[in-house]
Amino acid sequence: MGLLSRMYLLQFILLIVTTSMNFSPVWGQELIDHEQTLKEIIKVNNYFMEKYSDYKAPSNVGRERPSNIWTRGVYYEGLMALYSILPEEKLYDYAYQWSDFHKWGFRSGTTTRNADNYCAGQTYIDLYRLSKDPKYIRKVKANLDMLVNTPQKDDWTWIDAIQMGMPVFAKYGATMNDAKYFDKMWDMYACSRNDIGGGLYNKEDGLWWRDADFVPPYKEPNGEDCYWSRGNGWVYAALVRVLSEIPKDEKHYKDYVSDFMSMTKALVKCQRKDGFWNASLHDAENYGGKEVTGTSLFVYGMAWGINNGFLSKEKYMPVVAKAWNAIVKDAIHENGFLGYVQGTGKEPKDGQPVKYDSMPDFEDYGIGCFLLGGVEVYKLQESK
């Protein structure tokens, strides 16, 4: 090969290398090994089960509450997801004993309209599917029938309630093969989406205001709309859990898919360079920083979307990998404690400061979000 030819070859190689380096680093991300993913999930869950081994103990944050409140209900959603890939007896027993202690019921009984209270029903239904014991879902049925048979549809006035309540309808309707639960679920979802506060879903941005207090003219310090990360994560997770249950010919299936896809596109635009999402999706300076709960729920949704053919693996796998790798690398302590979890609240300023070693007021829901995301990533790796 002549000197001139070698020079052209070297220039061509240099061009390829340079071009590759100019791509965003996200596209070069590879998920950590699936065995490590499972190891990290187990480590975090073991931390929780050991620390909160007494499932009967009430919560004493501010005041005493029973342990079947929404925060614990979200944890058990994650635990049942883990059980689906790791069917160990101790996991089943922990969920069963908690459910049985609470007599398969809800805080405030079967007449409650507050979705936070009947969130626990998701786990009761999961356990019923394993045993078919009717006592597991008798109170779930009573509560849902009350909601179905009364005209109110404006109960979900805050978007967190969509995740706490909507999957209970979807799971029960699918279990009983009864569309009336799907119909009521849509009526309540559509009311939150389109009516409450003038509609809590902003179709233009593909994101949700947390409740009527945050719709315009409310603005973040930078002048943008206030889109709280975990609040949007709740809706995103709810859509995943509903689409996992209802049949494809259900009358509003395509509407849920449309919202899921719009949210996905909006969320990708908000991802931080380090893989996390800020507590405030459109204002990185308003309590900006790493935050695990919203990030975990977005990982959950996007990994599920890839696993189920809604999202392109080529386009969205790097987004998931960047986020999941960041959680594993930056948030998990050696003993399984999960850092960067925003405490309870309803907006970016609540539950602050959010740091690597800061303790949230409740640990359970953050770990539940993490388990949901981690299990879906594990499934993604297994399919790979």
GROMACS .gro file of C-alpha atoms in nm:
model
  384
    1MET     CA    1   0.000   0.000   0.000
    2GLY     CA    2   0.140   0.339  -0.097
    3LEU     CA    3   0.198   0.626   0.139
    4LEU     CA    4  -0.097   0.820   0.002
    5SER     CA    5  -0.329   0.520   0.041
    6ARG     CA    6  -0.215   0.468   0.400
    7MET     CA    7  -0.282   0.835   0.475
    8TYR     CA    8  -0.636   0.807   0.335
    9LEU     CA    9  -0.694   0.492   0.541
   10LEU     CA   10  -0.574   0.661   0.860
   11GLN     CA   11  -0.795   0.963   0.789
   12PHE     CA   12  -1.094   0.735   0.736
   13ILE     CA   13  -1.033   0.551   1.066
   14LEU     CA   14  -0.990   0.881   1.248
   15LEU     CA   15  -1.317   1.005   1.100
   16ILE     CA   16  -1.502   0.695   1.221
   17VAL     CA   17  -1.356   0.722   1.573
   18THR     CA   18  -1.427   1.094   1.596
   19THR     CA   19  -1.782   1.053   1.473
   20SER     CA   20  -1.845   0.777   1.725
   21MET     CA   21  -1.716   0.995   2.007
   22ASN     CA   22  -1.954   1.273   1.910
   23PHE     CA   23  -2.260   1.063   1.987
   24SER     CA   24  -2.425   1.117   2.324
   25PRO     CA   25  -2.272   0.884   2.586
   26VAL     CA   26  -2.618   0.738   2.654
   27TRP     CA   27  -2.605   0.542   2.330
   28GLY     CA   28  -2.290   0.367   2.444
   29GLN     CA   29  -2.446   0.249   2.769
   30GLU     CA   30  -2.479  -0.123   2.833
   31LEU     CA   31  -2.687  -0.263   3.115
   32ILE     CA   32  -2.498  -0.417   3.402
   33ASP     CA   33  -2.499  -0.796   3.407
   34HIS     CA   34  -2.838  -0.949   3.492
   35GLU     CA   35  -2.688  -1.150   3.777
   36GLN     CA   36  -2.568  -0.827   3.936
   37THR     CA   37  -2.911  -0.674   3.885
   38LEU     CA   38  -3.074  -0.959   4.074
   39LYS     CA   39  -2.807  -0.942   4.344
   40GLU     CA   40  -2.873  -0.571   4.399
   41ILE     CA   41  -3.250  -0.622   4.408
   42ILE     CA   42  -3.216  -0.896   4.667
   43LYS     CA   43  -2.976  -0.688   4.875
   44VAL     CA   44  -3.213  -0.393   4.896
   45ASN     CA   45  -3.513  -0.613   4.968
   46ASN     CA   46  -3.328  -0.810   5.236
   47TYR     CA   47  -3.238  -0.482   5.404
   48PHE     CA   48  -3.605  -0.392   5.424
   49MET     CA   49  -3.733  -0.733   5.534
   50GLU     CA   50  -3.474  -0.755   5.810
   51LYS     CA   51  -3.532  -0.404   5.938
   52TYR     CA   52  -3.911  -0.433   5.920
   53SER     CA   53  -3.940  -0.800   6.006
   54ASP     CA   54  -4.245  -0.726   6.222
   55TYR     CA   55  -4.502  -0.671   5.947
   56LYS     CA   56  -4.765  -0.605   6.215
   57ALA     CA   57  -4.591  -0.298   6.357
   58PRO     CA   58  -4.777   0.024   6.277
   59SER     CA   59  -4.607   0.323   6.124
   60ASN     CA   60  -4.520   0.596   6.372
   61VAL     CA   61  -4.415   0.878   6.142
   62GLY     CA   62  -4.582   1.181   6.296
   63ARG     CA   63  -4.868   0.966   6.419
   64GLU     CA   64  -4.957   0.599   6.434
   65ARG     CA   65  -5.095   0.439   6.119
   66PRO     CA   66  -5.157   0.072   6.039
   67SER     CA   67  -4.899  -0.103   5.824
   68ASN     CA   68  -5.140  -0.153   5.533
   69ILE     CA   69  -5.128   0.214   5.434
   70TRP     CA   70  -5.031   0.311   5.079
   71THR     CA   71  -4.658   0.337   5.147
   72ARG     CA   72  -4.644  -0.028   5.252
   73GLY     CA   73  -4.887  -0.126   4.977
   74VAL     CA   74  -4.640   0.003   4.718
   75TYR     CA   75  -4.361  -0.196   4.880
   76TYR     CA   76  -4.565  -0.514   4.850
   77GLU     CA   77  -4.632  -0.441   4.483
   78GLY     CA   78  -4.256  -0.453   4.438
   79LEU     CA   79  -4.223  -0.761   4.656
   80MET     CA   80  -4.479  -0.954   4.451
   81ALA     CA   81  -4.292  -0.850   4.135
   82LEU     CA   82  -3.974  -0.991   4.288
   83TYR     CA   83  -4.157  -1.310   4.383
   84SER     CA   84  -4.254  -1.353   4.016
   85ILE     CA   85  -3.888  -1.402   3.923
   86LEU     CA   86  -3.762  -1.538   4.256
   87PRO     CA   87  -4.036  -1.759   4.406
   88GLU     CA   88  -3.881  -1.805   4.747
   89GLU     CA   89  -4.103  -1.911   5.034
   90LYS     CA   90  -3.984  -1.631   5.262
   91LEU     CA   91  -4.105  -1.369   5.015
   92TYR     CA   92  -4.446  -1.531   4.984
   93ASP     CA   93  -4.475  -1.569   5.360
   94TYR     CA   94  -4.388  -1.204   5.421
   95ALA     CA   95  -4.665  -1.093   5.185
   96TYR     CA   96  -4.918  -1.352   5.303
   97GLN     CA   97  -4.867  -1.289   5.674
   98TRP     CA   98  -4.897  -0.912   5.627
   99SER     CA   99  -5.218  -0.954   5.429
  100ASP     CA  100  -5.365  -1.206   5.671
  101PHE     CA  101  -5.278  -0.991   5.974
  102HIS     CA  102  -5.483  -0.711   5.819
  103LYS     CA  103  -5.762  -0.959   5.745
  104TRP     CA  104  -5.730  -0.884   5.374
  105GLY     CA  105  -5.883  -0.546   5.437
  106PHE     CA  106  -5.820  -0.175   5.418
  107ARG     CA  107  -5.758   0.116   5.643
  108SER     CA  108  -6.103   0.277   5.688
  109GLY     CA  109  -6.278  -0.042   5.577
  110THR     CA  110  -6.458  -0.140   5.258
  111THR     CA  111  -6.648   0.187   5.230
  112THR     CA  112  -6.336   0.394   5.173
  113ARG     CA  113  -6.318   0.603   4.857
  114ASN     CA  114  -5.957   0.705   4.919
  115ALA     CA  115  -5.732   0.518   4.675
  116ASP     CA  116  -5.445   0.529   4.924
  117ASN     CA  117  -5.648   0.299   5.146
  118TYR     CA  118  -5.733   0.031   4.891
  119CYS     CA  119  -5.386   0.024   4.730
  120ALA     CA  120  -5.317  -0.292   4.935
  121GLY     CA  121  -5.577  -0.468   4.722
  122GLN     CA  122  -5.319  -0.512   4.446
  123THR     CA  123  -5.125  -0.755   4.663
  124TYR     CA  124  -5.437  -0.933   4.787
  125ILE     CA  125  -5.536  -1.003   4.427
  126ASP     CA  126  -5.186  -1.127   4.340
  127LEU     CA  127  -5.200  -1.369   4.633
  128TYR     CA  128  -5.553  -1.478   4.540
  129ARG     CA  129  -5.430  -1.573   4.194
  130LEU     CA  130  -5.184  -1.813   4.354
  131SER     CA  131  -5.437  -1.990   4.580
  132LYS     CA  132  -5.791  -1.902   4.464
  133ASP     CA  133  -5.900  -1.862   4.826
  134PRO     CA  134  -6.205  -1.631   4.805
  135LYS     CA  135  -6.141  -1.472   5.145
  136TYR     CA  136  -5.836  -1.296   5.001
  137ILE     CA  137  -6.048  -1.075   4.776
  138ARG     CA  138  -6.385  -1.061   4.949
  139LYS     CA  139  -6.317  -0.712   5.084
  140VAL     CA  140  -6.158  -0.600   4.759
  141LYS     CA  141  -6.480  -0.695   4.582
  142ALA     CA  142  -6.695  -0.517   4.840
  143ASN     CA  143  -6.494  -0.198   4.810
  144LEU     CA  144  -6.480  -0.197   4.430
  145ASP     CA  145  -6.849  -0.281   4.398
  146MET     CA  146  -6.931   0.018   4.617
  147LEU     CA  147  -6.721   0.239   4.389
  148VAL     CA  148  -6.874   0.090   4.075
  149ASN     CA  149  -7.231   0.121   4.201
  150THR     CA  150  -7.210   0.484   4.313
  151PRO     CA  151  -7.206   0.774   4.067
  152GLN     CA  152  -6.900   0.959   4.194
  153LYS     CA  153  -6.602   0.951   3.962
  154ASP     CA  154  -6.396   1.241   4.097
  155ASP     CA  155  -6.222   1.057   4.380
  156TRP     CA  156  -5.872   1.068   4.229
  157THR     CA  157  -5.807   1.438   4.280
  158TRP     CA  158  -5.430   1.387   4.299
  159ILE     CA  159  -5.233   1.187   4.044
  160ASP     CA  160  -5.069   0.956   4.299
  161ALA     CA  161  -5.416   0.805   4.345
  162ILE     CA  162  -5.412   0.683   3.986
  163GLN     CA  163  -5.138   0.435   4.073
  164MET     CA  164  -5.282   0.345   4.410
  165GLY     CA  165  -5.632   0.277   4.277
  166MET     CA  166  -5.646   0.211   3.905
  167PRO     CA  167  -5.448  -0.117   3.901
  168VAL     CA  168  -5.685  -0.263   4.163
  169PHE     CA  169  -5.973  -0.220   3.918
  170ALA     CA  170  -5.765  -0.359   3.632
  171LYS     CA  171  -5.644  -0.662   3.825
  172TYR     CA  172  -5.983  -0.746   3.970
  173GLY     CA  173  -6.164  -0.695   3.640
  174ALA     CA  174  -5.914  -0.920   3.463
  175THR     CA  175  -5.934  -1.183   3.737
  176MET     CA  176  -6.312  -1.193   3.731
  177ASN     CA  177  -6.339  -1.129   3.355
  178ASP     CA  178  -6.583  -0.847   3.424
  179ALA     CA  179  -6.562  -0.530   3.214
  180LYS     CA  180  -6.768  -0.317   3.452
  181TYR     CA  181  -6.455  -0.266   3.660
  182PHE     CA  182  -6.267  -0.150   3.350
  183ASP     CA  183  -6.548   0.093   3.270
  184LYS     CA  184  -6.546   0.252   3.616
  185MET     CA  185  -6.167   0.264   3.611
  186TRP     CA  186  -6.177   0.462   3.286
  187ASP     CA  187  -6.443   0.701   3.418
  188MET     CA  188  -6.229   0.782   3.721
  189TYR     CA  189  -5.907   0.808   3.522
  190ALA     CA  190  -6.068   1.028   3.258
  191CYS     CA  191  -6.208   1.256   3.527
  192SER     CA  192  -5.859   1.311   3.670
  193ARG     CA  193  -5.712   1.346   3.324
  194ASN     CA  194  -5.966   1.579   3.169
  195ASP     CA  195  -6.186   1.741   3.434
  196ILE     CA  196  -6.031   1.788   3.778
  197GLY     CA  197  -5.857   2.125   3.788
  198GLY     CA  198  -5.948   2.167   3.422
  199GLY     CA  199  -5.764   1.842   3.350
  200LEU     CA  200  -5.447   1.731   3.527
  201TYR     CA  201  -5.287   1.596   3.209
  202ASN     CA  202  -5.116   1.845   2.980
  203LYS     CA  203  -5.136   1.683   2.637
  204GLU     CA  204  -4.900   1.944   2.494
  205ASP     CA  205  -4.614   1.847   2.727
  206GLY     CA  206  -4.715   1.484   2.778
  207LEU     CA  207  -4.691   1.526   3.156
  208TRP     CA  208  -4.922   1.565   3.457
  209TRP     CA  209  -4.975   1.835   3.716
  210ARG     CA  210  -4.987   1.675   4.059
  211ASP     CA  211  -5.328   1.820   4.154
  212ALA     CA  212  -5.542   2.129   4.098
  213ASP     CA  213  -5.306   2.340   4.310
  214PHE     CA  214  -5.035   2.308   4.045
  215VAL     CA  215  -5.219   2.379   3.721
  216PRO     CA  216  -5.139   2.716   3.557
  217PRO     CA  217  -5.100   2.990   3.654
  218TYR     CA  218  -4.881   2.806   3.910
  219LYS     CA  219  -4.522   2.805   3.789
  220GLU     CA  220  -4.183   2.678   3.896
  221PRO     CA  221  -3.915   2.938   3.984
  222ASN     CA  222  -3.784   2.924   3.626
  223GLY     CA  223  -4.130   2.999   3.483
  224GLU     CA  224  -4.203   2.643   3.367
  225ASP     CA  225  -4.502   2.431   3.466
  226CYS     CA  226  -4.452   2.220   3.778
  227TYR     CA  227  -4.425   1.854   3.686
  228TRP     CA  228  -4.327   1.654   3.991
  229SER     CA  229  -4.113   1.352   3.907
  230ARG     CA  230  -4.265   1.091   4.139
  231GLY     CA  231  -4.618   1.209   4.067
  232ASN     CA  232  -4.562   1.149   3.697
  233GLY     CA  233  -4.393   0.822   3.789
  234TRP     CA  234  -4.709   0.709   3.967
  235VAL     CA  235  -4.919   0.767   3.655
  236TYR     CA  236  -4.661   0.605   3.430
  237ALA     CA  237  -4.648   0.295   3.652
  238ALA     CA  238  -5.028   0.281   3.668
  239LEU     CA  239  -5.050   0.275   3.289
  240VAL     CA  240  -4.803  -0.014   3.281
  241ARG     CA  241  -4.997  -0.209   3.542
  242VAL     CA  242  -5.327  -0.151   3.366
  243LEU     CA  243  -5.196  -0.242   3.021
  244SER     CA  244  -5.048  -0.558   3.170
  245GLU     CA  245  -5.397  -0.668   3.277
  246ILE     CA  246  -5.671  -0.553   3.043
  247PRO     CA  247  -5.739  -0.728   2.710
  248LYS     CA  248  -5.623  -0.559   2.392
  249ASP     CA  249  -5.982  -0.524   2.272
  250GLU     CA  250  -6.088  -0.332   2.584
  251LYS     CA  251  -6.258  -0.015   2.464
  252HIS     CA  252  -5.998   0.223   2.611
  253TYR     CA  253  -5.687   0.012   2.562
  254LYS     CA  254  -5.560   0.237   2.282
  255ASP     CA  255  -5.620   0.548   2.493
  256TYR     CA  256  -5.396   0.411   2.768
  257VAL     CA  257  -5.132   0.317   2.511
  258SER     CA  258  -5.145   0.666   2.364
  259ASP     CA  259  -5.089   0.828   2.704
  260PHE     CA  260  -4.808   0.583   2.783
  261MET     CA  261  -4.630   0.662   2.458
  262SER     CA  262  -4.671   1.039   2.497
  263MET     CA  263  -4.538   1.027   2.851
  264THR     CA  264  -4.242   0.816   2.742
  265LYS     CA  265  -4.136   1.071   2.481
  266ALA     CA  266  -4.172   1.355   2.730
  267LEU     CA  267  -3.977   1.177   3.002
  268VAL     CA  268  -3.681   1.091   2.783
  269LYS     CA  269  -3.633   1.463   2.718
  270CYS     CA  270  -3.608   1.527   3.093
  271GLN     CA  271  -3.341   1.269   3.181
  272ARG     CA  272  -3.031   1.409   3.345
  273LYS     CA  273  -2.687   1.345   3.197
  274ASP     CA  274  -2.604   1.118   3.492
  275GLY     CA  275  -2.908   0.897   3.422
  276PHE     CA  276  -3.138   1.016   3.702
  277TRP     CA  277  -3.438   1.246   3.681
  278ASN     CA  278  -3.474   1.558   3.895
  279ALA     CA  279  -3.761   1.593   4.141
  280SER     CA  280  -3.885   1.877   3.922
  281LEU     CA  281  -3.892   1.759   3.563
  282HIS     CA  282  -3.888   2.103   3.398
  283ASP     CA  283  -3.683   2.299   3.651
  284ALA     CA  284  -3.347   2.144   3.731
  285GLU     CA  285  -3.264   2.425   3.974
  286ASN     CA  286  -3.570   2.376   4.197
  287TYR     CA  287  -3.435   2.115   4.439
  288GLY     CA  288  -3.248   1.956   4.153
  289GLY     CA  289  -3.038   1.646   4.203
  290LYS     CA  290  -3.048   1.270   4.191
  291GLU     CA  291  -3.383   1.120   4.294
  292VAL     CA  292  -3.452   0.747   4.300
  293THR     CA  293  -3.831   0.706   4.326
  294GLY     CA  294  -3.924   0.887   4.006
  295THR     CA  295  -3.622   0.742   3.829
  296SER     CA  296  -3.717   0.387   3.934
  297LEU     CA  297  -4.074   0.428   3.810
  298PHE     CA  298  -3.954   0.562   3.476
  299VAL     CA  299  -3.714   0.269   3.446
  300TYR     CA  300  -4.005   0.038   3.526
  301GLY     CA  301  -4.222   0.184   3.255
  302MET     CA  302  -3.961   0.201   2.981
  303ALA     CA  303  -3.821  -0.145   3.049
  304TRP     CA  304  -4.176  -0.283   3.043
  305GLY     CA  305  -4.241  -0.097   2.718
  306ILE     CA  306  -3.939  -0.260   2.557
  307ASN     CA  307  -4.027  -0.603   2.698
  308ASN     CA  308  -4.378  -0.582   2.558
  309GLY     CA  309  -4.303  -0.440   2.216
  310PHE     CA  310  -4.429  -0.085   2.269
  311LEU     CA  311  -4.087   0.080   2.267
  312SER     CA  312  -3.793   0.035   2.033
  313LYS     CA  313  -3.506  -0.148   2.200
  314GLU     CA  314  -3.254   0.045   1.993
  315LYS     CA  315  -3.392   0.382   2.102
  316TYR     CA  316  -3.493   0.321   2.462
  317MET     CA  317  -3.255   0.055   2.593
  318PRO     CA  318  -2.975   0.313   2.635
  319VAL     CA  319  -3.209   0.537   2.836
  320VAL     CA  320  -3.301   0.250   3.066
  321ALA     CA  321  -2.941   0.133   3.096
  322LYS     CA  322  -2.815   0.477   3.184
  323ALA     CA  323  -3.078   0.519   3.456
  324TRP     CA  324  -3.055   0.170   3.606
  325ASN     CA  325  -2.676   0.169   3.608
  326ALA     CA  326  -2.681   0.506   3.783
  327ILE     CA  327  -2.916   0.380   4.056
  328VAL     CA  328  -2.702   0.073   4.119
  329LYS     CA  329  -2.376   0.267   4.115
  330ASP     CA  330  -2.478   0.576   4.309
  331ALA     CA  331  -2.778   0.500   4.534
  332ILE     CA  332  -2.738   0.156   4.692
  333HIS     CA  333  -2.541   0.130   5.016
  334GLU     CA  334  -2.342  -0.178   5.104
  335ASN     CA  335  -2.608  -0.287   5.355
  336GLY     CA  336  -2.891  -0.240   5.106
  337PHE     CA  337  -3.010   0.100   5.225
  338LEU     CA  338  -3.141   0.301   4.931
  339GLY     CA  339  -3.022   0.660   4.906
  340TYR     CA  340  -3.160   0.958   4.713
  341VAL     CA  341  -3.522   0.874   4.804
  342GLN     CA  342  -3.746   1.179   4.829
  343GLY     CA  343  -3.972   1.165   5.132
  344THR     CA  344  -4.349   1.187   5.116
  345GLY     CA  345  -4.516   1.501   4.985
  346LYS     CA  346  -4.655   1.637   4.665
  347GLU     CA  347  -4.394   1.862   4.504
  348PRO     CA  348  -4.019   1.906   4.455
  349LYS     CA  349  -3.958   2.090   4.784
  350ASP     CA  350  -4.114   1.820   5.001
  351GLY     CA  351  -3.910   1.549   5.172
  352GLN     CA  352  -3.587   1.740   5.122
  353PRO     CA  353  -3.294   1.718   5.141
  354VAL     CA  354  -3.255   1.419   4.910
  355LYS     CA  355  -2.902   1.286   4.952
  356TYR     CA  356  -2.708   0.963   4.937
  357ASP     CA  357  -2.732   0.917   5.313
  358SER     CA  358  -3.058   1.100   5.390
  359MET     CA  359  -3.333   0.893   5.552
  360PRO     CA  360  -3.683   0.952   5.407
  361ASP     CA  361  -3.978   0.962   5.644
  362PHE     CA  362  -4.100   0.632   5.498
  363GLU     CA  363  -3.860   0.380   5.344
  364ASP     CA  364  -4.113   0.132   5.211
  365TYR     CA  365  -4.257   0.296   4.900
  366GLY     CA  366  -3.913   0.395   4.769
  367ILE     CA  367  -3.798   0.035   4.789
  368GLY     CA  368  -4.122  -0.075   4.623
  369CYS     CA  369  -4.055   0.158   4.330
  370PHE     CA  370  -3.698   0.028   4.308
  371LEU     CA  371  -3.813  -0.336   4.307
  372LEU     CA  372  -4.065  -0.272   4.029
  373GLY     CA  373  -3.799  -0.110   3.814
  374GLY     CA  374  -3.532  -0.366   3.894
  375VAL     CA  375  -3.748  -0.669   3.822
  376GLU     CA  376  -3.852  -0.530   3.485
  377VAL     CA  377  -3.487  -0.461   3.399
  378TYR     CA  378  -3.404  -0.819   3.498
  379LYS     CA  379  -3.674  -0.947   3.262
  380LEU     CA  380  -3.531  -0.725   2.991
  381GLN     CA  381  -3.186  -0.872   3.043
  382GLU     CA  382  -3.320  -1.227   3.043
  383SER     CA  383  -3.499  -1.171   2.711
  384LYS     CA  384  -3.178  -1.024   2.574
   0.00000   0.00000   0.00000
